[in-house]
Amino acid sequence: MDTMTVVEANNGFDTRFPAKEDLSLPYRQLFPLITKAANTPFHAMLPHRIKQNIVGLKHVLSRYLGERFQVLYAMKTNRSAALVKAAAEEGIGIDVSSLEEFQLALTQGVCGRDCSLSGPFKSVEFLTLALRQNARIVVDSDEELLQIQNLAVSIGKTARVLLRWNAEQPHTRFGMNTVKLKAASLVADSLSNIELEGAGFHLSGYCPLERGKALSDLLDAADALRYGADIRWKVINIGGGYPLRYVEEATWRRFQNAIDRQDFVAGRMPKSFYPYWHPDTLETAVEKVLIESGNAERLKANNIELSVEPGRALTDGAGFTAFEVLGTKTTNAGDHCVVVKGLSFSFSETWFNSEFIVDPVHLPASQETTKSTNPVRAYIAGQSCLEEDVLTYRKVPFSQMPKAGDLLVFNNTAGYLMDLLETRFHGLPIPNKVVLDNKEDSFSIEEVRG
């Protein structure tokens, strides 16, 4: 690429929805080298940003709880080794949901005791490594509890367990209701090779008051067990599900007011959208959880450690994704379509009947293409033979039609967008992860996993 000049849409042409921050801006001089070394598409990882987010969260927790807290990064959000290593360097743990995630965490310097296993009915290999590494195991059911006990006995280890409460959500397949939770606590307390540490939950949605109420209810359960059976929980885990801001508030309000079915190919407008702006941040949401019902004081009074497992919110600002344009066409319906190298499986939002509303940044391959403007609106598709291989059904406004060799950069994609659905469909390679780490003159390429 000769240059990396941004092509902006004309003020009078449609409504733009830019990212809150263009994360690619400091690194564009490296793009010609990156595209040669890593090919396209590529995911750029910014591990210094996850460190900043960890520091901010720790500050809030320490203000309310002193040292009685633990932060874990939910690795399912993004399995970049650089992000895991950054988390380890900041002294936090990792929430792992598979043997492979656990092994990666250990190789990046995370202490096994600082890891927590989640998910229903973990494999024997996964549990065995957890027992040998003294990791915490989140138990999904009383049946799994007995399975873990038997395995622990067979290899002569003691399992540190946390029972998963379903927060009385009627349609979830995970966890136990309050009655079963209390019963499982009694059973766990009686088992020879089980060390019951406490309980935890995970809620969908981003309402801090709901999460605060759930924490208060779980503290009530802890009180009942302490007074009724002398069982003392040491830990309560309130899971993940914390908000972040992809765009400014004005942009989000403008999107809500302006967007219409006609802005999407074949009217494929999602029924709902992820909250790309939220009145709370990770820090203010956690603060509200702690304030609700006197939760912070109750935790301290009962000497219970609070464990939190942010995923997406910890990766806020920690990466962006660049796709190379292969060409453009006009469909039979008269829509403009930009076809990029790679697959929408590496940019997964549309596969969940949703849409990433943040406009990509258009970086032309040459300076000449920026001299004239001919505004168009186009949706963006991958290169596969699947009709559904679409990165955005929304007709994105461009001041000129992208051309072959141009780059489209999507900002803030580290949270769930990069590798949740990655596949080698058609034999295409999985995109490389390029680690920039606050260095504007160098980069490294991660080993491809999966």
CSV table of C-alpha atoms in Angstrom, one decimal:
chain,number,residue,atom,x,y,z
A,1,MET,CA,0.0,0.0,0.0
A,2,ASP,CA,1.3,3.4,-1.0
A,3,THR,CA,-0.6,5.3,1.6
A,4,MET,CA,-3.2,5.0,4.4
A,5,THR,CA,-5.4,8.0,3.9
A,6,VAL,CA,-8.8,7.7,5.3
A,7,VAL,CA,-11.7,8.3,3.0
A,8,GLU,CA,-14.5,10.1,4.9
A,9,ALA,CA,-18.1,10.3,3.8
A,10,ASN,CA,-19.5,13.7,2.8
A,11,ASN,CA,-21.4,15.4,5.5
A,12,GLY,CA,-24.5,15.5,3.3
A,13,PHE,CA,-24.5,11.8,2.4
A,14,ASP,CA,-26.3,9.6,4.8
A,15,THR,CA,-25.5,9.2,8.4
A,16,ARG,CA,-22.2,7.8,9.6
A,17,PHE,CA,-21.7,5.8,12.8
A,18,PRO,CA,-18.0,6.0,13.5
A,19,ALA,CA,-16.2,4.2,16.3
A,20,LYS,CA,-15.5,6.1,19.5
A,21,GLU,CA,-11.8,5.7,18.8
A,22,ASP,CA,-9.9,4.8,15.6
A,23,LEU,CA,-7.5,2.3,17.1
A,24,SER,CA,-5.7,1.7,13.9
A,25,LEU,CA,-4.5,5.3,13.5
A,26,PRO,CA,-1.1,5.0,15.3
A,27,TYR,CA,-0.2,1.9,13.3
A,28,ARG,CA,-1.0,2.6,9.7
A,29,GLN,CA,2.5,3.1,8.7
A,30,LEU,CA,3.0,-0.6,9.5
A,31,PHE,CA,0.1,-1.9,7.4
A,32,PRO,CA,2.2,-2.5,4.2
A,33,LEU,CA,4.6,-4.6,6.2
A,34,ILE,CA,1.8,-6.4,8.1
A,35,THR,CA,-0.2,-7.3,5.0
A,36,LYS,CA,3.0,-8.8,3.4
A,37,ALA,CA,4.0,-10.7,6.5
A,38,ALA,CA,0.5,-11.7,7.9
A,39,ASN,CA,-1.6,-11.5,4.8
A,40,THR,CA,-5.2,-10.4,5.0
A,41,PRO,CA,-7.5,-10.4,6.8
A,42,PHE,CA,-5.6,-9.8,10.0
A,43,HIS,CA,-6.6,-9.2,13.6
A,44,ALA,CA,-4.5,-6.5,15.4
A,45,MET,CA,-4.1,-7.2,19.1
A,46,LEU,CA,-3.4,-4.3,21.6
A,47,PRO,CA,-2.6,-6.0,24.9
A,48,HIS,CA,-1.6,-2.8,26.6
A,49,ARG,CA,-5.3,-1.8,26.4
A,50,ILE,CA,-6.5,-4.9,28.4
A,51,LYS,CA,-3.9,-3.9,31.0
A,52,GLN,CA,-5.4,-0.5,31.3
A,53,ASN,CA,-8.9,-1.9,31.7
A,54,ILE,CA,-7.7,-4.3,34.4
A,55,VAL,CA,-6.0,-1.5,36.3
A,56,GLY,CA,-9.2,0.5,36.2
A,57,LEU,CA,-11.4,-2.4,37.4
A,58,LYS,CA,-9.0,-3.2,40.3
A,59,HIS,CA,-9.1,0.4,41.4
A,60,VAL,CA,-12.9,0.3,41.9
A,61,LEU,CA,-12.8,-3.1,43.6
A,62,SER,CA,-10.0,-2.2,46.0
A,63,ARG,CA,-11.8,1.0,47.0
A,64,TYR,CA,-14.8,-1.0,48.2
A,65,LEU,CA,-13.4,-4.3,49.2
A,66,GLY,CA,-9.7,-3.8,50.0
A,67,GLU,CA,-7.9,-6.9,48.9
A,68,ARG,CA,-10.8,-9.3,49.1
A,69,PHE,CA,-11.5,-9.7,45.4
A,70,GLN,CA,-10.3,-11.6,42.4
A,71,VAL,CA,-10.5,-10.6,38.7
A,72,LEU,CA,-10.5,-13.3,36.0
A,73,TYR,CA,-10.4,-12.7,32.3
A,74,ALA,CA,-13.1,-14.8,30.5
A,75,MET,CA,-10.9,-16.3,27.7
A,76,LYS,CA,-13.8,-17.3,25.6
A,77,THR,CA,-14.1,-13.7,24.6
A,78,ASN,CA,-10.8,-13.9,22.7
A,79,ARG,CA,-8.2,-16.6,22.9
A,80,SER,CA,-5.3,-14.4,21.8
A,81,ALA,CA,-2.1,-15.5,23.7
A,82,ALA,CA,-1.0,-11.9,23.9
A,83,LEU,CA,-4.2,-10.9,25.8
A,84,VAL,CA,-3.8,-13.8,28.2
A,85,LYS,CA,-0.2,-13.0,28.8
A,86,ALA,CA,-1.1,-9.4,29.5
A,87,ALA,CA,-3.7,-10.5,32.0
A,88,ALA,CA,-1.2,-12.7,33.7
A,89,GLU,CA,1.3,-9.8,33.9
A,90,GLU,CA,-1.4,-7.8,35.7
A,91,GLY,CA,-1.8,-10.5,38.2
A,92,ILE,CA,-5.3,-11.6,37.4
A,93,GLY,CA,-6.7,-15.1,36.8
A,94,ILE,CA,-8.3,-16.7,33.8
A,95,ASP,CA,-11.8,-18.2,33.3
A,96,VAL,CA,-11.3,-21.2,31.1
A,97,SER,CA,-14.0,-23.4,29.4
A,98,SER,CA,-11.9,-26.1,27.8
A,99,LEU,CA,-8.7,-28.1,28.2
A,100,GLU,CA,-7.1,-26.1,25.4
A,101,GLU,CA,-7.9,-22.7,27.0
A,102,PHE,CA,-6.5,-24.0,30.3
A,103,GLN,CA,-3.3,-25.2,28.6
A,104,LEU,CA,-2.9,-21.8,26.8
A,105,ALA,CA,-3.3,-19.9,30.1
A,106,LEU,CA,-0.6,-22.0,31.8
A,107,THR,CA,1.8,-21.5,28.9
A,108,GLN,CA,1.3,-17.7,29.2
A,109,GLY,CA,2.3,-17.5,32.8
A,110,VAL,CA,-1.0,-17.8,34.6
A,111,CYS,CA,-0.8,-19.8,37.8
A,112,GLY,CA,-3.1,-22.8,37.8
A,113,ARG,CA,-4.5,-21.8,41.2
A,114,ASP,CA,-5.6,-18.5,39.6
A,115,CYS,CA,-7.7,-20.3,36.9
A,116,SER,CA,-11.4,-21.2,37.2
A,117,LEU,CA,-13.0,-23.9,35.1
A,118,SER,CA,-16.5,-23.2,33.8
A,119,GLY,CA,-19.0,-25.0,31.6
A,120,PRO,CA,-21.2,-28.1,32.2
A,121,PHE,CA,-19.6,-31.6,32.6
A,122,LYS,CA,-16.0,-30.9,31.9
A,123,SER,CA,-13.9,-33.7,30.3
A,124,VAL,CA,-11.9,-36.1,32.5
A,125,GLU,CA,-8.7,-34.6,31.0
A,126,PHE,CA,-9.8,-31.1,31.8
A,127,LEU,CA,-10.7,-31.9,35.3
A,128,THR,CA,-7.5,-34.0,35.9
A,129,LEU,CA,-5.3,-31.0,34.9
A,130,ALA,CA,-7.4,-28.8,37.2
A,131,LEU,CA,-6.9,-31.1,40.1
A,132,ARG,CA,-3.2,-31.3,39.5
A,133,GLN,CA,-2.9,-27.5,39.1
A,134,ASN,CA,-5.2,-26.8,42.1
A,135,ALA,CA,-7.5,-24.7,39.9
A,136,ARG,CA,-11.0,-23.8,41.0
A,137,ILE,CA,-13.8,-25.8,39.4
A,138,VAL,CA,-17.3,-24.3,38.9
A,139,VAL,CA,-19.7,-27.1,39.4
A,140,ASP,CA,-22.9,-26.9,37.3
A,141,SER,CA,-24.9,-29.7,38.9
A,142,ASP,CA,-25.0,-32.1,41.8
A,143,GLU,CA,-24.4,-34.9,39.3
A,144,GLU,CA,-21.1,-33.2,38.3
A,145,LEU,CA,-20.2,-32.7,41.9
A,146,LEU,CA,-20.2,-36.5,42.5
A,147,GLN,CA,-18.2,-37.0,39.3
A,148,ILE,CA,-15.5,-34.6,40.5
A,149,GLN,CA,-15.4,-36.3,43.9
A,150,ASN,CA,-14.9,-39.7,42.4
A,151,LEU,CA,-12.1,-38.4,40.1
A,152,ALA,CA,-10.4,-36.6,42.9
A,153,VAL,CA,-10.4,-39.7,45.1
A,154,SER,CA,-9.0,-41.8,42.3
A,155,ILE,CA,-5.9,-39.5,41.8
A,156,GLY,CA,-5.5,-38.5,45.5
A,157,LYS,CA,-6.3,-34.8,45.1
A,158,THR,CA,-8.7,-32.4,46.7
A,159,ALA,CA,-11.0,-30.3,44.4
A,160,ARG,CA,-11.6,-26.6,45.0
A,161,VAL,CA,-15.2,-26.1,43.9
A,162,LEU,CA,-17.7,-23.3,43.4
A,163,LEU,CA,-21.3,-24.2,42.9
A,164,ARG,CA,-23.1,-22.4,40.1
A,165,TRP,CA,-26.5,-20.9,41.0
A,166,ASN,CA,-29.0,-20.2,38.2
A,167,ALA,CA,-30.2,-17.0,39.9
A,168,GLU,CA,-33.7,-18.5,39.5
A,169,GLN,CA,-33.7,-17.9,35.7
A,170,PRO,CA,-36.4,-20.4,34.6
A,171,HIS,CA,-35.1,-21.1,31.1
A,172,THR,CA,-31.4,-21.4,31.6
A,173,ARG,CA,-29.7,-24.8,31.2
A,174,PHE,CA,-26.9,-23.9,33.6
A,175,GLY,CA,-26.6,-24.0,37.3
A,176,MET,CA,-28.9,-25.0,40.2
A,177,ASN,CA,-31.9,-23.2,41.8
A,178,THR,CA,-31.6,-22.0,45.4
A,179,VAL,CA,-33.0,-25.2,46.9
A,180,LYS,CA,-30.6,-27.4,44.9
A,181,LEU,CA,-27.8,-25.0,45.6
A,182,LYS,CA,-28.2,-25.3,49.4
A,183,ALA,CA,-28.6,-29.1,49.2
A,184,ALA,CA,-25.5,-29.4,47.0
A,185,SER,CA,-23.6,-27.2,49.6
A,186,LEU,CA,-24.5,-29.8,52.3
A,187,VAL,CA,-23.3,-32.6,50.1
A,188,ALA,CA,-20.1,-30.9,49.1
A,189,ASP,CA,-19.3,-30.2,52.7
A,190,SER,CA,-19.6,-33.9,53.5
A,191,LEU,CA,-17.4,-35.2,50.7
A,192,SER,CA,-13.9,-36.2,51.5
A,193,ASN,CA,-12.1,-34.8,48.5
A,194,ILE,CA,-14.1,-31.6,48.0
A,195,GLU,CA,-13.2,-28.2,49.3
A,196,LEU,CA,-16.4,-26.0,49.0
A,197,GLU,CA,-15.3,-22.4,48.4
A,198,GLY,CA,-18.6,-20.8,47.6
A,199,ALA,CA,-21.0,-20.2,44.8
A,200,GLY,CA,-21.5,-18.0,41.8
A,201,PHE,CA,-23.8,-17.0,38.9
A,202,HIS,CA,-23.8,-15.5,35.5
A,203,LEU,CA,-26.6,-13.2,34.2
A,204,SER,CA,-27.4,-12.2,30.7
A,205,GLY,CA,-27.9,-8.5,30.0
A,206,TYR,CA,-26.1,-5.5,31.4
A,207,CYS,CA,-28.2,-4.1,34.2
A,208,PRO,CA,-26.0,-3.6,37.3
A,209,LEU,CA,-29.0,-3.4,39.6
A,210,GLU,CA,-30.2,-6.8,38.6
A,211,ARG,CA,-26.7,-8.2,39.2
A,212,GLY,CA,-26.6,-6.4,42.5
A,213,LYS,CA,-29.9,-7.9,43.5
A,214,ALA,CA,-28.7,-11.4,42.5
A,215,LEU,CA,-25.5,-10.9,44.6
A,216,SER,CA,-27.7,-9.8,47.6
A,217,ASP,CA,-29.9,-12.9,47.2
A,218,LEU,CA,-26.8,-15.1,47.1
A,219,LEU,CA,-25.5,-13.5,50.2
A,220,ASP,CA,-28.8,-14.4,51.8
A,221,ALA,CA,-28.2,-18.0,50.9
A,222,ALA,CA,-24.7,-17.8,52.4
A,223,ASP,CA,-26.2,-16.5,55.6
A,224,ALA,CA,-28.7,-19.3,55.7
A,225,LEU,CA,-26.0,-21.9,55.3
A,226,ARG,CA,-23.8,-20.3,57.8
A,227,TYR,CA,-26.4,-20.1,60.5
A,228,GLY,CA,-28.2,-23.3,59.7
A,229,ALA,CA,-25.4,-25.7,58.9
A,230,ASP,CA,-22.2,-23.9,59.9
A,231,ILE,CA,-21.1,-23.9,56.2
A,232,ARG,CA,-19.1,-20.8,55.4
A,233,TRP,CA,-18.5,-19.7,51.9
A,234,LYS,CA,-15.2,-18.0,51.2
A,235,VAL,CA,-16.0,-16.8,47.6
A,236,ILE,CA,-18.9,-15.5,45.6
A,237,ASN,CA,-18.4,-15.2,41.8
A,238,ILE,CA,-20.7,-12.7,40.0
A,239,GLY,CA,-19.6,-13.6,36.5
A,240,GLY,CA,-19.3,-11.3,33.5
A,241,GLY,CA,-21.7,-9.2,31.5
A,242,TYR,CA,-20.4,-5.7,31.9
A,243,PRO,CA,-21.0,-2.8,29.4
A,244,LEU,CA,-18.6,-0.9,27.2
A,245,ARG,CA,-18.9,1.9,24.7
A,246,TYR,CA,-18.1,1.3,21.1
A,247,VAL,CA,-19.5,4.7,20.0
A,248,GLU,CA,-20.2,8.0,21.6
A,249,GLU,CA,-23.7,8.5,23.1
A,250,ALA,CA,-24.7,11.0,20.3
A,251,THR,CA,-23.8,8.4,17.7
A,252,TRP,CA,-25.8,5.7,19.4
A,253,ARG,CA,-28.9,8.0,19.7
A,254,ARG,CA,-28.5,9.0,16.1
A,255,PHE,CA,-28.4,5.3,15.1
A,256,GLN,CA,-31.5,4.5,17.1
A,257,ASN,CA,-33.4,7.4,15.6
A,258,ALA,CA,-32.2,7.1,12.0
A,259,ILE,CA,-31.9,3.4,11.3
A,260,ASP,CA,-34.6,1.7,9.2
A,261,ARG,CA,-35.2,-1.6,7.4
A,262,GLN,CA,-34.4,0.1,4.1
A,263,ASP,CA,-30.9,0.6,5.3
A,264,PHE,CA,-30.4,-3.2,5.1
A,265,VAL,CA,-30.1,-5.5,2.2
A,266,ALA,CA,-33.5,-7.1,1.6
A,267,GLY,CA,-34.7,-5.4,4.7
A,268,ARG,CA,-32.7,-7.7,6.9
A,269,MET,CA,-32.7,-5.5,9.9
A,270,PRO,CA,-32.1,-7.3,13.2
A,271,LYS,CA,-34.9,-7.3,15.7
A,272,SER,CA,-32.6,-5.9,18.3
A,273,PHE,CA,-29.0,-4.6,18.6
A,274,TYR,CA,-26.3,-5.0,21.1
A,275,PRO,CA,-26.1,-1.8,23.2
A,276,TYR,CA,-23.1,-0.2,21.5
A,277,TRP,CA,-23.3,2.7,24.0
A,278,HIS,CA,-24.4,2.2,27.6
A,279,PRO,CA,-24.8,4.7,30.4
A,280,ASP,CA,-22.5,2.6,32.5
A,281,THR,CA,-18.9,1.5,32.0
A,282,LEU,CA,-17.2,-1.6,33.4
A,283,GLU,CA,-16.1,0.4,36.5
A,284,THR,CA,-19.4,2.2,37.2
A,285,ALA,CA,-21.4,-1.0,36.7
A,286,VAL,CA,-19.3,-2.9,39.2
A,287,GLU,CA,-19.5,0.0,41.6
A,288,LYS,CA,-23.4,-0.1,41.4
A,289,VAL,CA,-23.3,-3.9,42.1
A,290,LEU,CA,-21.3,-3.3,45.2
A,291,ILE,CA,-23.4,-0.4,46.5
A,292,GLU,CA,-26.7,-2.2,45.9
A,293,SER,CA,-28.3,-3.6,49.1
A,294,GLY,CA,-25.1,-2.9,51.0
A,295,ASN,CA,-23.3,-5.8,49.1
A,296,ALA,CA,-19.8,-4.5,49.7
A,297,GLU,CA,-20.3,-4.2,53.4
A,298,ARG,CA,-21.9,-7.6,53.7
A,299,LEU,CA,-19.1,-9.2,51.7
A,300,LYS,CA,-16.5,-7.6,54.1
A,301,ALA,CA,-18.5,-8.4,57.2
A,302,ASN,CA,-18.7,-12.1,56.3
A,303,ASN,CA,-15.1,-12.3,55.0
A,304,ILE,CA,-16.2,-13.4,51.5
A,305,GLU,CA,-14.0,-12.7,48.5
A,306,LEU,CA,-15.8,-11.3,45.4
A,307,SER,CA,-14.8,-12.8,42.1
A,308,VAL,CA,-15.6,-11.1,38.8
A,309,GLU,CA,-15.1,-12.5,35.3
A,310,PRO,CA,-15.4,-9.8,32.6
A,311,GLY,CA,-14.7,-10.8,29.1
A,312,ARG,CA,-15.8,-8.3,26.4
A,313,ALA,CA,-15.5,-5.3,28.8
A,314,LEU,CA,-11.8,-6.2,29.5
A,315,THR,CA,-11.0,-6.3,25.8
A,316,ASP,CA,-12.5,-2.9,25.2
A,317,GLY,CA,-10.1,-1.2,22.8
A,318,ALA,CA,-7.8,-4.2,22.7
A,319,GLY,CA,-8.0,-4.9,18.9
A,320,PHE,CA,-9.2,-4.2,15.4
A,321,THR,CA,-9.6,-6.2,12.3
A,322,ALA,CA,-8.6,-5.3,8.7
A,323,PHE,CA,-10.1,-6.9,5.6
A,324,GLU,CA,-8.8,-6.4,2.1
A,325,VAL,CA,-11.2,-5.6,-0.7
A,326,LEU,CA,-11.3,-8.1,-3.6
A,327,GLY,CA,-13.8,-6.3,-5.7
A,328,THR,CA,-17.3,-4.8,-5.9
A,329,LYS,CA,-20.5,-5.6,-7.8
A,330,THR,CA,-24.1,-4.5,-8.2
A,331,THR,CA,-26.6,-7.2,-7.4
A,332,ASN,CA,-29.7,-8.0,-9.3
A,333,ALA,CA,-31.7,-6.1,-6.7
A,334,GLY,CA,-29.5,-3.0,-7.4
A,335,ASP,CA,-27.5,-3.1,-4.2
A,336,HIS,CA,-23.8,-2.4,-4.2
A,337,CYS,CA,-21.8,-5.2,-2.6
A,338,VAL,CA,-18.2,-5.0,-1.5
A,339,VAL,CA,-16.5,-8.4,-1.4
A,340,VAL,CA,-13.6,-8.8,0.9
A,341,LYS,CA,-10.9,-11.4,1.2
A,342,GLY,CA,-11.8,-13.8,4.0
A,343,LEU,CA,-15.0,-14.9,5.7
A,344,SER,CA,-17.6,-13.4,8.0
A,345,PHE,CA,-16.8,-16.3,10.4
A,346,SER,CA,-13.8,-14.1,11.4
A,347,PHE,CA,-16.2,-11.2,12.1
A,348,SER,CA,-19.1,-13.1,13.6
A,349,GLU,CA,-22.0,-10.7,14.5
A,350,THR,CA,-24.3,-11.4,11.6
A,351,TRP,CA,-24.3,-15.1,12.5
A,352,PHE,CA,-26.1,-14.3,15.7
A,353,ASN,CA,-28.9,-12.4,13.8
A,354,SER,CA,-27.3,-9.1,14.8
A,355,GLU,CA,-25.2,-6.4,13.2
A,356,PHE,CA,-22.0,-4.6,14.1
A,357,ILE,CA,-23.2,-1.0,13.7
A,358,VAL,CA,-19.8,0.7,13.8
A,359,ASP,CA,-18.7,1.9,10.4
A,360,PRO,CA,-15.4,0.5,9.0
A,361,VAL,CA,-12.6,2.9,8.2
A,362,HIS,CA,-11.9,2.9,4.4
A,363,LEU,CA,-8.2,2.9,3.6
A,364,PRO,CA,-7.5,3.2,-0.1
A,365,ALA,CA,-4.6,1.4,-1.7
A,366,SER,CA,-3.4,4.5,-3.4
A,367,GLN,CA,-3.6,8.3,-2.9
A,368,GLU,CA,-5.2,8.7,-6.3
A,369,THR,CA,-8.5,7.1,-5.2
A,370,THR,CA,-9.0,9.9,-2.6
A,371,LYS,CA,-9.1,12.8,-5.1
A,372,SER,CA,-12.7,12.4,-6.2
A,373,THR,CA,-15.9,11.4,-4.5
A,374,ASN,CA,-18.9,9.5,-5.7
A,375,PRO,CA,-20.9,8.6,-2.6
A,376,VAL,CA,-22.3,5.1,-2.5
A,377,ARG,CA,-23.9,2.8,0.1
A,378,ALA,CA,-22.8,-0.8,0.0
A,379,TYR,CA,-23.0,-3.9,2.2
A,380,ILE,CA,-20.0,-6.1,2.8
A,381,ALA,CA,-19.7,-9.8,2.1
A,382,GLY,CA,-17.0,-12.5,2.5
A,383,GLN,CA,-15.5,-14.4,-0.4
A,384,SER,CA,-17.2,-17.8,0.2
A,385,CYS,CA,-20.0,-19.5,-1.8
A,386,LEU,CA,-22.4,-19.1,1.1
A,387,GLU,CA,-25.2,-16.6,0.6
A,388,GLU,CA,-25.1,-15.9,4.3
A,389,ASP,CA,-21.4,-15.0,4.3
A,390,VAL,CA,-22.0,-11.4,5.0
A,391,LEU,CA,-20.1,-9.1,7.4
A,392,THR,CA,-22.7,-6.4,7.4
A,393,TYR,CA,-26.2,-6.4,5.8
A,394,ARG,CA,-26.3,-2.7,6.6
A,395,LYS,CA,-25.6,-0.5,3.6
A,396,VAL,CA,-22.6,1.3,4.8
A,397,PRO,CA,-22.1,4.8,3.4
A,398,PHE,CA,-18.8,5.4,1.5
A,399,SER,CA,-17.7,8.6,-0.1
A,400,GLN,CA,-16.5,6.5,-3.0
A,401,MET,CA,-16.7,2.8,-3.9
A,402,PRO,CA,-13.9,0.8,-2.3
A,403,LYS,CA,-11.6,-0.8,-4.9
A,404,ALA,CA,-9.6,-4.0,-5.0
A,405,GLY,CA,-6.6,-3.7,-2.7
A,406,ASP,CA,-8.2,-1.2,-0.4
A,407,LEU,CA,-8.5,-2.1,3.3
A,408,LEU,CA,-11.6,-1.9,5.5
A,409,VAL,CA,-10.7,-1.6,9.2
A,410,PHE,CA,-13.3,-2.5,11.8
A,411,ASN,CA,-12.5,-1.0,15.2
A,412,ASN,CA,-12.8,-2.6,18.7
A,413,THR,CA,-13.3,-6.2,17.5
A,414,ALA,CA,-11.4,-8.0,20.2
A,415,GLY,CA,-14.6,-8.9,22.2
A,416,TYR,CA,-16.2,-12.0,20.6
A,417,LEU,CA,-15.9,-10.8,17.0
A,418,MET,CA,-12.6,-12.3,16.0
A,419,ASP,CA,-12.4,-16.0,16.8
A,420,LEU,CA,-15.7,-17.1,18.2
A,421,LEU,CA,-16.7,-18.8,14.9
A,422,GLU,CA,-13.4,-19.0,13.0
A,423,THR,CA,-13.2,-21.9,10.5
A,424,ARG,CA,-11.0,-23.1,7.7
A,425,PHE,CA,-14.1,-23.2,5.4
A,426,HIS,CA,-13.0,-23.7,1.7
A,427,GLY,CA,-9.5,-24.4,3.0
A,428,LEU,CA,-8.9,-20.7,3.7
A,429,PRO,CA,-6.4,-19.9,6.4
A,430,ILE,CA,-7.5,-18.6,9.8
A,431,PRO,CA,-6.6,-14.9,10.0
A,432,ASN,CA,-3.3,-14.1,11.8
A,433,LYS,CA,-3.3,-12.2,15.0
A,434,VAL,CA,-0.7,-9.4,14.8
A,435,VAL,CA,0.5,-8.1,18.2
A,436,LEU,CA,1.2,-4.3,18.3
A,437,ASP,CA,1.3,-3.7,22.0
A,438,ASN,CA,1.6,0.1,21.9
A,439,LYS,CA,4.6,-0.1,19.6
A,440,GLU,CA,4.3,2.0,16.5
A,441,ASP,CA,7.4,0.7,14.8
A,442,SER,CA,7.2,-3.1,15.2
A,443,PHE,CA,4.9,-6.0,15.4
A,444,SER,CA,4.8,-9.8,16.0
A,445,ILE,CA,2.6,-12.5,14.7
A,446,GLU,CA,0.9,-15.0,17.0
A,447,GLU,CA,1.0,-18.7,16.4
A,448,VAL,CA,-2.4,-19.7,14.8
A,449,ARG,CA,-4.5,-21.9,17.0
A,450,GLY,CA,-7.6,-23.8,16.1
